[in-house]
mmCIF file of C-alpha atoms in Angstrom:
data_model
loop_
_atom_site.group_PDB
_atom_site.id
_atom_site.type_symbol
_atom_site.label_atom_id
_atom_site.label_comp_id
_atom_site.label_asym_id
_atom_site.label_seq_id
_atom_site.Cartn_x
_atom_site.Cartn_y
_atom_site.Cartn_z
ATOM 1 C CA MET A 133 87.513 99.754 99.125
ATOM 2 C CA PRO A 134 90.038 102.268 100.266
ATOM 3 C CA SER A 135 92.209 103.622 97.500
ATOM 4 C CA ARG A 136 95.497 103.434 99.296
ATOM 5 C CA VAL A 137 96.962 99.896 99.179
ATOM 6 C CA SER A 138 100.110 99.576 101.223
ATOM 7 C CA ALA A 139 103.381 98.055 99.837
ATOM 8 C CA GLY A 140 103.007 95.197 102.265
ATOM 9 C CA GLU A 141 99.581 94.372 100.997
ATOM 10 C CA ARG A 142 100.737 94.632 97.319
ATOM 11 C CA ALA A 143 103.641 92.188 98.118
ATOM 12 C CA PHE A 144 101.225 89.804 99.940
ATOM 13 C CA LYS A 145 99.004 89.625 96.913
ATOM 14 C CA LEU A 146 101.800 89.163 94.603
ATOM 15 C CA HIS A 147 103.154 86.274 96.852
ATOM 16 C CA CYS A 148 99.793 84.580 96.761
ATOM 17 C CA ARG A 149 99.988 84.610 92.958
ATOM 18 C CA LEU A 150 103.643 83.302 92.765
ATOM 19 C CA GLU A 151 102.692 80.463 95.310
ATOM 20 C CA LYS A 152 99.592 79.789 93.228
ATOM 21 C CA ILE A 153 97.361 80.332 96.262
ATOM 22 C CA THR A 154 93.764 81.197 95.512
ATOM 23 C CA LEU A 155 93.517 84.952 95.892
ATOM 24 C CA PRO A 156 91.841 86.120 99.079
ATOM 25 C CA GLU A 157 89.156 88.802 99.085
ATOM 26 C CA GLN A 158 90.673 92.206 99.850
ATOM 27 C CA GLU A 159 89.093 94.755 102.303
ATOM 28 C CA TYR A 160 86.707 92.139 103.315
ATOM 29 C CA ARG A 161 84.056 93.465 105.793
ATOM 30 C CA PHE A 162 83.528 90.783 108.297
ATOM 31 C CA HIS A 163 81.191 92.406 110.933
ATOM 32 C CA LYS A 164 77.484 93.160 110.281
ATOM 33 C CA THR A 165 77.308 96.381 112.163
ATOM 34 C CA ARG A 166 80.859 97.831 112.325
ATOM 35 C CA LYS A 167 82.847 98.874 109.414
ATOM 36 C CA TRP A 168 85.641 96.544 110.215
ATOM 37 C CA ARG A 169 87.661 95.078 107.272
ATOM 38 C CA PHE A 170 90.328 92.564 106.938
ATOM 39 C CA ASP A 171 93.206 93.294 104.518
ATOM 40 C CA PHE A 172 92.776 89.964 103.034
ATOM 41 C CA ALA A 173 90.283 87.020 103.946
ATOM 42 C CA TRP A 174 89.156 83.580 102.831
ATOM 43 C CA PRO A 175 85.598 83.998 104.125
ATOM 44 C CA ASP A 176 84.587 80.427 103.748
ATOM 45 C CA LEU A 177 87.498 79.385 105.913
ATOM 46 C CA LYS A 178 87.212 82.255 108.412
ATOM 47 C CA ILE A 179 90.985 82.930 107.729
ATOM 48 C CA ALA A 180 92.081 86.625 107.692
ATOM 49 C CA VAL A 181 95.418 88.421 107.185
ATOM 50 C CA GLU A 182 96.215 91.750 108.384
ATOM 51 C CA VAL A 183 99.403 93.516 107.244
ATOM 52 C CA GLU A 184 100.305 96.008 109.974
ATOM 53 C CA GLY A 185 102.134 98.945 108.633
ATOM 54 C CA GLY A 186 103.831 101.528 110.856
ATOM 55 C CA ALA A 187 105.581 99.239 113.214
ATOM 56 C CA TYR A 188 108.823 101.284 113.129
ATOM 57 C CA SER A 189 107.288 104.683 112.320
ATOM 58 C CA GLN A 190 104.893 105.054 115.204
ATOM 59 C CA GLY A 191 101.961 104.319 112.812
ATOM 60 C CA ARG A 192 98.308 104.239 114.003
ATOM 61 C CA HIS A 193 98.447 100.570 114.846
ATOM 62 C CA THR A 194 101.123 101.101 117.488
ATOM 63 C CA ARG A 195 99.691 104.012 119.275
ATOM 64 C CA GLY A 196 97.260 104.146 122.101
ATOM 65 C CA LYS A 197 93.863 104.665 120.439
ATOM 66 C CA GLY A 198 94.662 102.790 117.302
ATOM 67 C CA PHE A 199 96.068 99.915 119.067
ATOM 68 C CA GLU A 200 93.051 99.521 121.433
ATOM 69 C CA ALA A 201 90.693 99.725 118.444
ATOM 70 C CA ASP A 202 92.742 96.943 116.832
ATOM 71 C CA CYS A 203 92.486 94.907 119.813
ATOM 72 C CA GLU A 204 88.693 95.078 119.908
ATOM 73 C CA LYS A 205 88.461 94.357 116.195
ATOM 74 C CA TYR A 206 90.794 91.164 116.489
ATOM 75 C CA ASN A 207 89.160 89.949 119.825
ATOM 76 C CA THR A 208 85.683 90.305 118.172
ATOM 77 C CA ALA A 209 86.826 88.516 115.089
ATOM 78 C CA THR A 210 88.155 85.640 117.087
ATOM 79 C CA GLU A 211 85.124 85.451 119.199
ATOM 80 C CA SER A 212 83.297 84.999 115.984
ATOM 81 C CA GLY A 213 85.386 82.114 114.878
ATOM 82 C CA TRP A 214 88.005 83.898 112.682
ATOM 83 C CA ARG A 215 91.617 83.035 112.740
ATOM 84 C CA VAL A 216 93.421 86.339 112.103
ATOM 85 C CA PHE A 217 97.098 86.374 111.086
ATOM 86 C CA ARG A 218 98.969 89.603 111.558
ATOM 87 C CA TYR A 219 102.234 90.500 109.912
ATOM 88 C CA SER A 220 104.471 93.466 109.591
ATOM 89 C CA THR A 221 105.447 94.694 106.279
ATOM 90 C CA GLN A 222 108.851 93.328 106.732
ATOM 91 C CA GLN A 223 107.513 89.804 107.508
ATOM 92 C CA VAL A 224 105.576 89.903 104.221
ATOM 93 C CA SER A 225 108.608 90.985 102.354
ATOM 94 C CA GLN A 226 110.709 88.323 103.877
ATOM 95 C CA TYR A 227 108.290 85.697 102.796
ATOM 96 C CA ILE A 228 107.523 84.694 106.476
ATOM 97 C CA ALA A 229 103.717 85.537 105.897
ATOM 98 C CA ILE A 230 103.208 83.562 102.789
ATOM 99 C CA ARG A 231 105.151 80.496 104.010
ATOM 100 C CA GLN A 232 103.010 80.324 107.047
ATOM 101 C CA LEU A 233 99.669 81.039 105.258
ATOM 102 C CA LYS A 234 100.539 78.443 102.722
ATOM 103 C CA ARG A 235 100.998 75.711 105.391
ATOM 104 C CA VAL A 236 97.735 76.853 106.823
ATOM 105 C CA LEU A 237 95.834 76.778 103.645
ATOM 106 C CA GLU A 238 97.225 73.507 102.595
ATOM 107 C CA LYS A 239 95.322 71.907 105.326
ATOM 108 C CA TYR A 240 92.289 72.958 103.594
ATOM 109 C CA HIS A 241 93.616 72.229 99.952
ATOM 110 C CA VAL A 242 93.052 75.875 98.985
ATOM 111 C CA ASP A 243 95.115 76.458 95.854
ATOM 112 C CA ASP A 244 94.721 77.263 92.153
#
Protein backbone atom coordinates (compact mmCIF):
# COMPACT_ATOMS: atom_id res chain seq x y z
CA MET A 1 0.00 0.00 0.00
CA PRO A 2 1.41 3.43 -0.89
CA SER A 3 2.57 5.38 2.13
CA ARG A 4 1.00 8.67 1.06
CA VAL A 5 -2.68 8.92 1.83
CA SER A 6 -4.37 12.07 0.63
CA ALA A 7 -6.46 14.38 2.77
CA GLY A 8 -9.48 13.41 0.68
CA GLU A 9 -8.89 9.71 1.33
CA ARG A 10 -8.49 10.30 5.07
CA ALA A 11 -11.72 12.31 5.09
CA PHE A 12 -13.62 9.65 3.14
CA LYS A 13 -12.55 6.93 5.58
CA LEU A 14 -13.57 9.13 8.52
CA HIS A 15 -16.96 9.82 6.91
CA CYS A 16 -17.52 6.06 6.51
CA ARG A 17 -16.88 5.61 10.22
CA LEU A 18 -19.13 8.52 11.19
CA GLU A 19 -21.95 7.20 9.01
CA LYS A 20 -21.41 3.65 10.34
CA ILE A 21 -20.71 2.27 6.89
CA THR A 22 -18.68 -0.92 6.68
CA LEU A 23 -15.15 0.25 5.95
CA PRO A 24 -14.09 -0.48 2.40
CA GLU A 25 -10.79 -2.08 1.50
CA GLN A 26 -8.15 0.53 0.77
CA GLU A 27 -5.79 0.40 -2.19
CA TYR A 28 -7.67 -2.59 -3.57
CA ARG A 29 -5.97 -4.22 -6.56
CA PHE A 30 -8.80 -5.16 -8.90
CA HIS A 31 -6.95 -6.38 -11.99
CA LYS A 32 -4.99 -9.63 -12.20
CA THR A 33 -2.18 -8.47 -14.48
CA ARG A 34 -2.12 -4.70 -14.13
CA LYS A 35 -1.08 -2.91 -10.94
CA TRP A 36 -4.26 -0.85 -10.91
CA ARG A 37 -5.77 -0.13 -7.54
CA PHE A 38 -8.90 1.61 -6.32
CA ASP A 39 -8.59 4.05 -3.42
CA PHE A 40 -11.51 2.25 -1.76
CA ALA A 41 -13.52 -0.81 -2.73
CA TRP A 42 -16.26 -3.11 -1.58
CA PRO A 43 -15.06 -6.07 -3.71
CA ASP A 44 -18.03 -8.32 -3.01
CA LEU A 45 -20.31 -5.63 -4.47
CA LYS A 46 -17.86 -4.48 -7.14
CA ILE A 47 -18.25 -0.89 -5.97
CA ALA A 48 -15.20 1.35 -5.96
CA VAL A 49 -14.39 4.91 -4.94
CA GLU A 50 -11.62 7.05 -6.35
CA VAL A 51 -10.73 10.35 -4.69
CA GLU A 52 -9.22 12.45 -7.46
CA GLY A 53 -6.77 14.98 -6.14
CA GLY A 54 -5.18 17.78 -8.09
CA ALA A 55 -8.28 18.98 -9.90
CA TYR A 56 -7.34 22.61 -9.29
CA SER A 57 -3.56 22.22 -9.19
CA GLN A 58 -3.02 20.52 -12.55
CA GLY A 59 -2.34 17.18 -10.88
CA ARG A 60 -1.54 13.96 -12.70
CA HIS A 61 -5.18 13.00 -13.13
CA THR A 62 -5.95 16.15 -15.13
CA ARG A 63 -2.98 16.12 -17.52
CA GLY A 64 -2.72 14.25 -20.82
CA LYS A 65 -0.93 10.99 -20.08
CA GLY A 66 -2.31 10.60 -16.55
CA PHE A 67 -5.84 11.37 -17.72
CA GLU A 68 -5.59 8.79 -20.52
CA ALA A 69 -4.22 6.17 -18.11
CA ASP A 70 -7.14 6.81 -15.78
CA CYS A 71 -9.59 6.44 -18.68
CA GLU A 72 -8.09 3.05 -19.51
CA LYS A 73 -8.27 1.96 -15.87
CA TYR A 74 -11.86 3.06 -15.32
CA ASN A 75 -13.11 1.69 -18.63
CA THR A 76 -11.49 -1.68 -17.97
CA ALA A 77 -13.03 -1.73 -14.50
CA THR A 78 -16.47 -0.92 -15.90
CA GLU A 79 -16.07 -3.59 -18.57
CA SER A 80 -15.34 -6.05 -15.74
CA GLY A 81 -18.55 -5.15 -13.93
CA TRP A 82 -17.25 -2.58 -11.44
CA ARG A 83 -19.16 0.58 -10.58
CA VAL A 84 -16.58 3.29 -10.03
CA PHE A 85 -17.54 6.49 -8.22
CA ARG A 86 -15.08 9.34 -8.70
CA TYR A 87 -14.98 12.35 -6.40
CA SER A 88 -12.82 15.41 -5.98
CA THR A 89 -11.35 16.17 -2.58
CA GLN A 90 -13.84 19.04 -2.32
CA GLN A 91 -16.78 16.69 -2.96
CA VAL A 92 -15.53 14.42 -0.19
CA SER A 93 -15.07 17.36 2.20
CA GLN A 94 -18.57 18.64 1.44
CA TYR A 95 -20.08 15.20 2.24
CA ILE A 96 -21.33 14.82 -1.34
CA ALA A 97 -19.41 11.55 -1.74
CA ILE A 98 -20.52 9.87 1.46
CA ARG A 99 -24.18 10.85 0.99
CA GLN A 100 -24.24 9.28 -2.46
CA LEU A 101 -22.32 6.17 -1.42
CA LYS A 102 -24.58 5.71 1.57
CA ARG A 103 -27.61 5.66 -0.74
CA VAL A 104 -25.90 3.19 -3.07
CA LEU A 105 -24.75 0.88 -0.28
CA GLU A 106 -28.12 0.95 1.48
CA LYS A 107 -29.53 -0.88 -1.53
CA TYR A 108 -27.29 -3.77 -0.48
CA HIS A 109 -27.81 -3.31 3.28
CA VAL A 110 -24.11 -2.62 3.82
CA ASP A 111 -23.69 -1.09 7.25
CA ASP A 112 -22.12 -1.87 10.61
